[in-house]
Amino acid sequence: MIRMSGVHKHFGDLHVLKNINLQVPAGQVLVVLGPSGSGKSTLCRTINRLEPVDSGTIAIDGIPLPAEGRALARLRADVGMVFQSFNLFAHKTILENVTLGPIKVRGINKKAADELGVALLERVGIASQQSKLPAQLSGGQQQRVAIARALAMRPKVMLFDEPTSALDPEMVGEVLDVMTSLAREGMTMLVVTHEMGFARRAADRVVFMADGEIVEDAATDDFFTAPKSRRARDFLSKILTH
């Protein structure tokens, strides 16, 4: 479903992605771990060309990512993205935030979009908030709206770029619960996160990055019980002992 081949990315003199080769089959949940500055978020953002790459190829469901224009917009509609910041439209209600994409991009009529939106808000547990504005919701609720908004486009793939890092600790669980249920339903997901409990519970596979490279790519249990690289062992020993 996601295929990256020989991907390189620089920010000026900084080589942030070095020869990334990665495949994510349909229905798999892949968690990307690594220290800050390892290239995890950049990798996530290149998959729908929020960050253009310098070289290499990226394909979604067998279709190479176009550089720009309508073809890129069409492919992006198949790739849902949830960010650290919720990126909701402040002047639109929760329901309007969720239905805007299906109406504008997918061409769904308002009645059908509203029905879909309410169903998705129910799925993430906040249908009762549908007429409120984002500022009236907690951070955890806003992030669940962002997930519903991404799902409203009926994507083939969901990308999550540290979706809980901006949340207060007591709100993290409610967002991870929604993500875990998505994983169980077979959604193809690539998740950049520091939440080790979620990674162990929901991921089929873990990729560990350091210095712009994929250092380790392993089944979840293998990674947490017997990481092969020294970098991964050091990382886990620091995180799991606190």
PDB file of C-alpha atoms in Angstrom:
ATOM      1  CA  MET A   1       0.000   0.000   0.000  1.00  0.00           C
ATOM      2  CA  ILE A   2       2.975   2.294   0.705  1.00  0.00           C
ATOM      3  CA  ARG A   3       6.254   1.797  -1.119  1.00  0.00           C
ATOM      4  CA  MET A   4       9.322   4.033  -0.696  1.00  0.00           C
ATOM      5  CA  SER A   5      12.408   3.292  -2.780  1.00  0.00           C
ATOM      6  CA  GLY A   6      15.751   5.050  -2.453  1.00  0.00           C
ATOM      7  CA  VAL A   7      14.252   8.186  -0.917  1.00  0.00           C
ATOM      8  CA  HIS A   8      16.615  11.021   0.023  1.00  0.00           C
ATOM      9  CA  LYS A   9      15.672  14.392   1.510  1.00  0.00           C
ATOM     10  CA  HIS A  10      17.823  17.372   2.495  1.00  0.00           C
ATOM     11  CA  PHE A  11      16.987  20.553   4.377  1.00  0.00           C
ATOM     12  CA  GLY A  12      19.895  22.698   3.191  1.00  0.00           C
ATOM     13  CA  ASP A  13      23.062  20.873   4.255  1.00  0.00           C
ATOM     14  CA  LEU A  14      21.132  18.576   6.584  1.00  0.00           C
ATOM     15  CA  HIS A  15      20.558  15.094   5.113  1.00  0.00           C
ATOM     16  CA  VAL A  16      17.333  14.171   6.925  1.00  0.00           C
ATOM     17  CA  LEU A  17      16.317  11.036   4.978  1.00  0.00           C
ATOM     18  CA  LYS A  18      19.067   8.731   3.714  1.00  0.00           C
ATOM     19  CA  ASN A  19      18.181   6.062   1.176  1.00  0.00           C
ATOM     20  CA  ILE A  20      14.837   5.104   2.709  1.00  0.00           C
ATOM     21  CA  ASN A  21      13.427   1.802   1.431  1.00  0.00           C
ATOM     22  CA  LEU A  22      10.143   0.848   3.034  1.00  0.00           C
ATOM     23  CA  GLN A  23       7.050  -1.162   2.163  1.00  0.00           C
ATOM     24  CA  VAL A  24       3.812  -1.241   4.139  1.00  0.00           C
ATOM     25  CA  PRO A  25       1.307  -3.889   2.972  1.00  0.00           C
ATOM     26  CA  ALA A  26      -2.441  -3.228   3.028  1.00  0.00           C
ATOM     27  CA  GLY A  27      -3.938  -3.668   6.486  1.00  0.00           C
ATOM     28  CA  GLN A  28      -0.636  -3.416   8.342  1.00  0.00           C
ATOM     29  CA  VAL A  29      -0.018  -1.052  11.271  1.00  0.00           C
ATOM     30  CA  LEU A  30       3.548   0.238  11.186  1.00  0.00           C
ATOM     31  CA  VAL A  31       4.904   2.320  14.059  1.00  0.00           C
ATOM     32  CA  VAL A  32       7.974   4.497  13.437  1.00  0.00           C
ATOM     33  CA  LEU A  33      10.118   5.072  16.526  1.00  0.00           C
ATOM     34  CA  GLY A  34      13.362   6.914  17.112  1.00  0.00           C
ATOM     35  CA  PRO A  35      14.979   9.830  18.923  1.00  0.00           C
ATOM     36  CA  SER A  36      14.070  13.440  18.134  1.00  0.00           C
ATOM     37  CA  GLY A  37      15.662  14.605  14.900  1.00  0.00           C
ATOM     38  CA  SER A  38      15.912  11.092  13.451  1.00  0.00           C
ATOM     39  CA  GLY A  39      13.729  11.932  10.429  1.00  0.00           C
ATOM     40  CA  LYS A  40      10.478  10.235  11.539  1.00  0.00           C
ATOM     41  CA  SER A  41       8.107  13.164  10.925  1.00  0.00           C
ATOM     42  CA  THR A  42       9.813  14.054   7.645  1.00  0.00           C
ATOM     43  CA  LEU A  43       9.372  10.460   6.459  1.00  0.00           C
ATOM     44  CA  CYS A  44       5.686  10.637   7.346  1.00  0.00           C
ATOM     45  CA  ARG A  45       5.216  13.960   5.543  1.00  0.00           C
ATOM     46  CA  THR A  46       6.914  12.804   2.331  1.00  0.00           C
ATOM     47  CA  ILE A  47       4.324  10.034   1.862  1.00  0.00           C
ATOM     48  CA  ASN A  48       1.683  12.520   0.703  1.00  0.00           C
ATOM     49  CA  ARG A  49       4.238  15.044  -0.569  1.00  0.00           C
ATOM     50  CA  LEU A  50       3.769  17.617   2.161  1.00  0.00           C
ATOM     51  CA  GLU A  51       7.566  17.462   1.931  1.00  0.00           C
ATOM     52  CA  PRO A  52       8.955  16.925  -1.598  1.00  0.00           C
ATOM     53  CA  VAL A  53      11.871  14.494  -1.824  1.00  0.00           C
ATOM     54  CA  ASP A  54      15.219  15.091  -3.542  1.00  0.00           C
ATOM     55  CA  SER A  55      15.420  11.647  -5.104  1.00  0.00           C
ATOM     56  CA  GLY A  56      13.794   8.234  -4.988  1.00  0.00           C
ATOM     57  CA  THR A  57      10.197   7.160  -5.550  1.00  0.00           C
ATOM     58  CA  ILE A  58       7.084   6.895  -3.381  1.00  0.00           C
ATOM     59  CA  ALA A  59       3.947   5.015  -4.453  1.00  0.00           C
ATOM     60  CA  ILE A  60       0.527   4.601  -2.830  1.00  0.00           C
ATOM     61  CA  ASP A  61      -1.401   1.452  -3.777  1.00  0.00           C
ATOM     62  CA  GLY A  62       0.904   1.005  -6.768  1.00  0.00           C
ATOM     63  CA  ILE A  63       0.506   4.585  -8.075  1.00  0.00           C
ATOM     64  CA  PRO A  64       3.639   6.798  -7.974  1.00  0.00           C
ATOM     65  CA  LEU A  65       3.119  10.109  -6.182  1.00  0.00           C
ATOM     66  CA  PRO A  66       2.627  12.865  -8.783  1.00  0.00           C
ATOM     67  CA  ALA A  67       4.679  16.018  -8.286  1.00  0.00           C
ATOM     68  CA  GLU A  68       1.726  18.417  -8.268  1.00  0.00           C
ATOM     69  CA  GLY A  69      -1.666  19.304  -9.695  1.00  0.00           C
ATOM     70  CA  ARG A  70      -4.950  17.430  -9.761  1.00  0.00           C
ATOM     71  CA  ALA A  71      -3.363  13.981  -9.869  1.00  0.00           C
ATOM     72  CA  LEU A  72      -1.580  14.731  -6.591  1.00  0.00           C
ATOM     73  CA  ALA A  73      -4.807  16.054  -5.049  1.00  0.00           C
ATOM     74  CA  ARG A  74      -6.609  12.848  -6.064  1.00  0.00           C
ATOM     75  CA  LEU A  75      -3.934  10.635  -4.549  1.00  0.00           C
ATOM     76  CA  ARG A  76      -3.787  12.761  -1.403  1.00  0.00           C
ATOM     77  CA  ALA A  77      -7.508  12.150  -0.938  1.00  0.00           C
ATOM     78  CA  ASP A  78      -6.626   8.466  -0.454  1.00  0.00           C
ATOM     79  CA  VAL A  79      -4.099   9.285   2.281  1.00  0.00           C
ATOM     80  CA  GLY A  80      -5.560  10.533   5.573  1.00  0.00           C
ATOM     81  CA  MET A  81      -3.213  12.563   7.766  1.00  0.00           C
ATOM     82  CA  VAL A  82      -3.450  13.434  11.457  1.00  0.00           C
ATOM     83  CA  PHE A  83      -0.909  15.922  12.802  1.00  0.00           C
ATOM     84  CA  GLN A  84       0.407  16.945  16.230  1.00  0.00           C
ATOM     85  CA  SER A  85      -1.658  20.130  15.982  1.00  0.00           C
ATOM     86  CA  PHE A  86      -5.250  19.458  15.097  1.00  0.00           C
ATOM     87  CA  ASN A  87      -5.460  21.899  12.148  1.00  0.00           C
ATOM     88  CA  LEU A  88      -9.237  22.287  12.458  1.00  0.00           C
ATOM     89  CA  PHE A  89     -11.060  25.250  10.936  1.00  0.00           C
ATOM     90  CA  ALA A  90     -11.743  27.456  13.965  1.00  0.00           C
ATOM     91  CA  HIS A  91     -14.855  29.165  12.496  1.00  0.00           C
ATOM     92  CA  LYS A  92     -16.581  25.935  11.413  1.00  0.00           C
ATOM     93  CA  THR A  93     -18.508  23.528  13.615  1.00  0.00           C
ATOM     94  CA  ILE A  94     -17.146  20.086  14.403  1.00  0.00           C
ATOM     95  CA  LEU A  95     -19.539  18.494  11.894  1.00  0.00           C
ATOM     96  CA  GLU A  96     -18.621  21.055   9.206  1.00  0.00           C
ATOM     97  CA  ASN A  97     -14.930  20.294   9.754  1.00  0.00           C
ATOM     98  CA  VAL A  98     -15.598  16.604   9.116  1.00  0.00           C
ATOM     99  CA  THR A  99     -17.893  17.057   6.068  1.00  0.00           C
ATOM    100  CA  LEU A 100     -15.933  19.735   4.200  1.00  0.00           C
ATOM    101  CA  GLY A 101     -13.565  17.291   2.464  1.00  0.00           C
ATOM    102  CA  PRO A 102     -16.211  14.814   1.282  1.00  0.00           C
ATOM    103  CA  ILE A 103     -18.346  17.665  -0.121  1.00  0.00           C
ATOM    104  CA  LYS A 104     -15.536  19.672  -1.773  1.00  0.00           C
ATOM    105  CA  VAL A 105     -13.185  16.888  -2.871  1.00  0.00           C
ATOM    106  CA  ARG A 106     -15.298  13.756  -3.197  1.00  0.00           C
ATOM    107  CA  GLY A 107     -18.396  15.605  -4.496  1.00  0.00           C
ATOM    108  CA  ILE A 108     -20.766  14.034  -1.946  1.00  0.00           C
ATOM    109  CA  ASN A 109     -24.040  15.931  -1.399  1.00  0.00           C
ATOM    110  CA  LYS A 110     -24.502  17.706   1.938  1.00  0.00           C
ATOM    111  CA  LYS A 111     -27.163  15.348   3.301  1.00  0.00           C
ATOM    112  CA  ALA A 112     -25.057  12.241   2.656  1.00  0.00           C
ATOM    113  CA  ALA A 113     -21.939  14.019   3.973  1.00  0.00           C
ATOM    114  CA  ASP A 114     -23.758  15.019   7.166  1.00  0.00           C
ATOM    115  CA  GLU A 115     -24.924  11.431   7.726  1.00  0.00           C
ATOM    116  CA  LEU A 116     -21.383  10.161   7.189  1.00  0.00           C
ATOM    117  CA  GLY A 117     -19.985  12.889   9.466  1.00  0.00           C
ATOM    118  CA  VAL A 118     -22.350  12.101  12.331  1.00  0.00           C
ATOM    119  CA  ALA A 119     -21.598   8.380  12.001  1.00  0.00           C
ATOM    120  CA  LEU A 120     -17.858   9.058  12.176  1.00  0.00           C
ATOM    121  CA  LEU A 121     -18.224  11.425  15.138  1.00  0.00           C
ATOM    122  CA  GLU A 122     -20.176   8.650  16.872  1.00  0.00           C
ATOM    123  CA  ARG A 123     -17.397   6.232  16.040  1.00  0.00           C
ATOM    124  CA  VAL A 124     -14.814   8.466  17.764  1.00  0.00           C
ATOM    125  CA  GLY A 125     -17.179   9.154  20.660  1.00  0.00           C
ATOM    126  CA  ILE A 126     -18.050  12.839  20.232  1.00  0.00           C
ATOM    127  CA  ALA A 127     -21.282  12.989  18.195  1.00  0.00           C
ATOM    128  CA  SER A 128     -22.850  15.045  21.001  1.00  0.00           C
ATOM    129  CA  GLN A 129     -20.336  17.843  20.272  1.00  0.00           C
ATOM    130  CA  GLN A 130     -21.119  18.147  16.539  1.00  0.00           C
ATOM    131  CA  SER A 131     -22.533  21.706  16.643  1.00  0.00           C
ATOM    132  CA  LYS A 132     -19.699  23.156  18.753  1.00  0.00           C
ATOM    133  CA  LEU A 133     -16.650  25.036  17.494  1.00  0.00           C
ATOM    134  CA  PRO A 134     -13.168  23.517  17.963  1.00  0.00           C
ATOM    135  CA  ALA A 135     -12.231  26.003  20.714  1.00  0.00           C
ATOM    136  CA  GLN A 136     -15.082  24.631  22.845  1.00  0.00           C
ATOM    137  CA  LEU A 137     -13.528  21.136  22.880  1.00  0.00           C
ATOM    138  CA  SER A 138     -10.615  19.669  24.799  1.00  0.00           C
ATOM    139  CA  GLY A 139      -7.406  18.801  22.965  1.00  0.00           C
ATOM    140  CA  GLY A 140      -8.253  15.115  23.041  1.00  0.00           C
ATOM    141  CA  GLN A 141     -11.690  15.774  21.578  1.00  0.00           C
ATOM    142  CA  GLN A 142     -10.204  18.006  18.866  1.00  0.00           C
ATOM    143  CA  GLN A 143      -7.751  15.286  17.880  1.00  0.00           C
ATOM    144  CA  ARG A 144     -10.607  12.780  17.647  1.00  0.00           C
ATOM    145  CA  VAL A 145     -12.396  15.235  15.316  1.00  0.00           C
ATOM    146  CA  ALA A 146      -9.206  15.362  13.221  1.00  0.00           C
ATOM    147  CA  ILE A 147      -9.248  11.558  12.964  1.00  0.00           C
ATOM    148  CA  ALA A 148     -12.948  11.571  11.976  1.00  0.00           C
ATOM    149  CA  ARG A 149     -12.197  14.254   9.371  1.00  0.00           C
ATOM    150  CA  ALA A 150      -9.430  12.118   7.847  1.00  0.00           C
ATOM    151  CA  LEU A 151     -11.676   9.022   7.852  1.00  0.00           C
ATOM    152  CA  ALA A 152     -14.478  10.962   6.115  1.00  0.00           C
ATOM    153  CA  MET A 153     -12.418  10.908   2.921  1.00  0.00           C
ATOM    154  CA  ARG A 154     -12.503   7.071   3.034  1.00  0.00           C
ATOM    155  CA  PRO A 155      -8.709   6.878   2.749  1.00  0.00           C
ATOM    156  CA  LYS A 156      -6.727   3.783   1.843  1.00  0.00           C
ATOM    157  CA  VAL A 157      -3.943   4.772   4.249  1.00  0.00           C
ATOM    158  CA  MET A 158      -3.835   6.776   7.492  1.00  0.00           C
ATOM    159  CA  LEU A 159      -0.699   8.656   8.518  1.00  0.00           C
ATOM    160  CA  PHE A 160      -0.305   9.835  12.116  1.00  0.00           C
ATOM    161  CA  ASP A 161       2.524  12.265  12.917  1.00  0.00           C
ATOM    162  CA  GLU A 162       2.936  12.208  16.717  1.00  0.00           C
ATOM    163  CA  PRO A 163      -0.833  12.620  17.187  1.00  0.00           C
ATOM    164  CA  THR A 164      -0.679  12.705  21.001  1.00  0.00           C
ATOM    165  CA  SER A 165       2.428  14.820  21.609  1.00  0.00           C
ATOM    166  CA  ALA A 166       0.463  18.082  21.989  1.00  0.00           C
ATOM    167  CA  LEU A 167      -2.076  16.573  24.401  1.00  0.00           C
ATOM    168  CA  ASP A 168      -2.257  16.636  28.174  1.00  0.00           C
ATOM    169  CA  PRO A 169      -1.430  13.179  29.571  1.00  0.00           C
ATOM    170  CA  GLU A 170      -5.012  12.408  30.628  1.00  0.00           C
ATOM    171  CA  MET A 171      -6.231  12.980  27.054  1.00  0.00           C
ATOM    172  CA  VAL A 172      -3.708  10.703  25.357  1.00  0.00           C
ATOM    173  CA  GLY A 173      -5.590   7.493  26.121  1.00  0.00           C
ATOM    174  CA  GLU A 174      -8.839   8.556  24.462  1.00  0.00           C
ATOM    175  CA  VAL A 175      -7.035   9.259  21.174  1.00  0.00           C
ATOM    176  CA  LEU A 176      -4.964   6.067  21.319  1.00  0.00           C
ATOM    177  CA  ASP A 177      -8.156   4.064  21.956  1.00  0.00           C
ATOM    178  CA  VAL A 178      -9.634   5.380  18.689  1.00  0.00           C
ATOM    179  CA  MET A 179      -6.396   4.555  16.847  1.00  0.00           C
ATOM    180  CA  THR A 180      -6.293   1.058  18.355  1.00  0.00           C
ATOM    181  CA  SER A 181      -9.850   0.356  17.192  1.00  0.00           C
ATOM    182  CA  LEU A 182      -8.910   1.541  13.676  1.00  0.00           C
ATOM    183  CA  ALA A 183      -5.943  -0.816  13.713  1.00  0.00           C
ATOM    184  CA  ARG A 184      -8.187  -3.714  14.711  1.00  0.00           C
ATOM    185  CA  GLU A 185     -10.524  -2.921  11.819  1.00  0.00           C
ATOM    186  CA  GLY A 186      -7.685  -3.393   9.333  1.00  0.00           C
ATOM    187  CA  MET A 187      -6.855   0.190   8.375  1.00  0.00           C
ATOM    188  CA  THR A 188      -3.386   0.545   6.841  1.00  0.00           C
ATOM    189  CA  MET A 189      -1.594   2.896   9.240  1.00  0.00           C
ATOM    190  CA  LEU A 190       1.834   4.485   9.593  1.00  0.00           C
ATOM    191  CA  VAL A 191       2.198   6.031  13.032  1.00  0.00           C
ATOM    192  CA  VAL A 192       5.059   8.204  14.274  1.00  0.00           C
ATOM    193  CA  THR A 193       4.775   8.146  18.059  1.00  0.00           C
ATOM    194  CA  HIS A 194       6.554   8.016  21.410  1.00  0.00           C
ATOM    195  CA  GLU A 195       3.731   5.988  22.948  1.00  0.00           C
ATOM    196  CA  MET A 196       5.386   2.638  23.611  1.00  0.00           C
ATOM    197  CA  GLY A 197       2.238   1.068  25.051  1.00  0.00           C
ATOM    198  CA  PHE A 198       0.323   1.813  21.867  1.00  0.00           C
ATOM    199  CA  ALA A 199       3.200   0.515  19.740  1.00  0.00           C
ATOM    200  CA  ARG A 200       3.268  -2.785  21.637  1.00  0.00           C
ATOM    201  CA  ARG A 201      -0.506  -3.162  21.604  1.00  0.00           C
ATOM    202  CA  ALA A 202      -1.461  -2.077  18.100  1.00  0.00           C
ATOM    203  CA  ALA A 203       1.576  -2.301  15.804  1.00  0.00           C
ATOM    204  CA  ASP A 204       2.246  -5.279  13.564  1.00  0.00           C
ATOM    205  CA  ARG A 205       5.723  -3.970  12.896  1.00  0.00           C
ATOM    206  CA  VAL A 206       8.184  -1.378  14.176  1.00  0.00           C
ATOM    207  CA  VAL A 207      10.675   0.678  12.203  1.00  0.00           C
ATOM    208  CA  PHE A 208      13.398   2.341  14.275  1.00  0.00           C
ATOM    209  CA  MET A 209      15.097   5.409  12.791  1.00  0.00           C
ATOM    210  CA  ALA A 210      18.252   7.262  13.761  1.00  0.00           C
ATOM    211  CA  ASP A 211      20.153   9.994  11.905  1.00  0.00           C
ATOM    212  CA  GLY A 212      17.847   9.840   8.901  1.00  0.00           C
ATOM    213  CA  GLU A 213      18.234   6.108   8.349  1.00  0.00           C
ATOM    214  CA  ILE A 214      16.144   3.025   9.066  1.00  0.00           C
ATOM    215  CA  VAL A 215      18.311   1.202  11.579  1.00  0.00           C
ATOM    216  CA  GLU A 216      15.917  -1.607  12.377  1.00  0.00           C
ATOM    217  CA  ASP A 217      12.708  -3.038  10.869  1.00  0.00           C
ATOM    218  CA  ALA A 218      11.170  -5.842  12.898  1.00  0.00           C
ATOM    219  CA  ALA A 219       8.000  -7.502  14.121  1.00  0.00           C
ATOM    220  CA  THR A 220       6.760  -5.654  17.221  1.00  0.00           C
ATOM    221  CA  ASP A 221       7.462  -8.399  19.768  1.00  0.00           C
ATOM    222  CA  ASP A 222      10.934  -9.000  18.330  1.00  0.00           C
ATOM    223  CA  PHE A 223      11.782  -5.305  18.480  1.00  0.00           C
ATOM    224  CA  PHE A 224      10.724  -4.852  22.106  1.00  0.00           C
ATOM    225  CA  THR A 225      12.130  -8.123  23.440  1.00  0.00           C
ATOM    226  CA  ALA A 226      15.320  -8.462  21.380  1.00  0.00           C
ATOM    227  CA  PRO A 227      16.315  -5.345  19.408  1.00  0.00           C
ATOM    228  CA  LYS A 228      19.250  -6.145  17.158  1.00  0.00           C
ATOM    229  CA  SER A 229      20.977  -2.744  16.948  1.00  0.00           C
ATOM    230  CA  ARG A 230      22.826  -0.974  19.739  1.00  0.00           C
ATOM    231  CA  ARG A 231      21.018   2.290  18.892  1.00  0.00           C
ATOM    232  CA  ALA A 232      17.626   0.648  19.391  1.00  0.00           C
ATOM    233  CA  ARG A 233      18.743  -1.034  22.639  1.00  0.00           C
ATOM    234  CA  ASP A 234      20.002   2.309  23.994  1.00  0.00           C
ATOM    235  CA  PHE A 235      16.771   4.041  22.962  1.00  0.00           C
ATOM    236  CA  LEU A 236      14.548   1.413  24.604  1.00  0.00           C
ATOM    237  CA  SER A 237      16.610   1.282  27.787  1.00  0.00           C
ATOM    238  CA  LYS A 238      16.176   5.056  28.231  1.00  0.00           C
ATOM    239  CA  ILE A 239      12.450   5.044  27.445  1.00  0.00           C
ATOM    240  CA  LEU A 240      11.258   1.877  29.138  1.00  0.00           C
ATOM    241  CA  THR A 241      13.070   2.425  32.455  1.00  0.00           C
ATOM    242  CA  HIS A 242      11.343   5.757  33.193  1.00  0.00           C
TER     243      HIS A 242
END
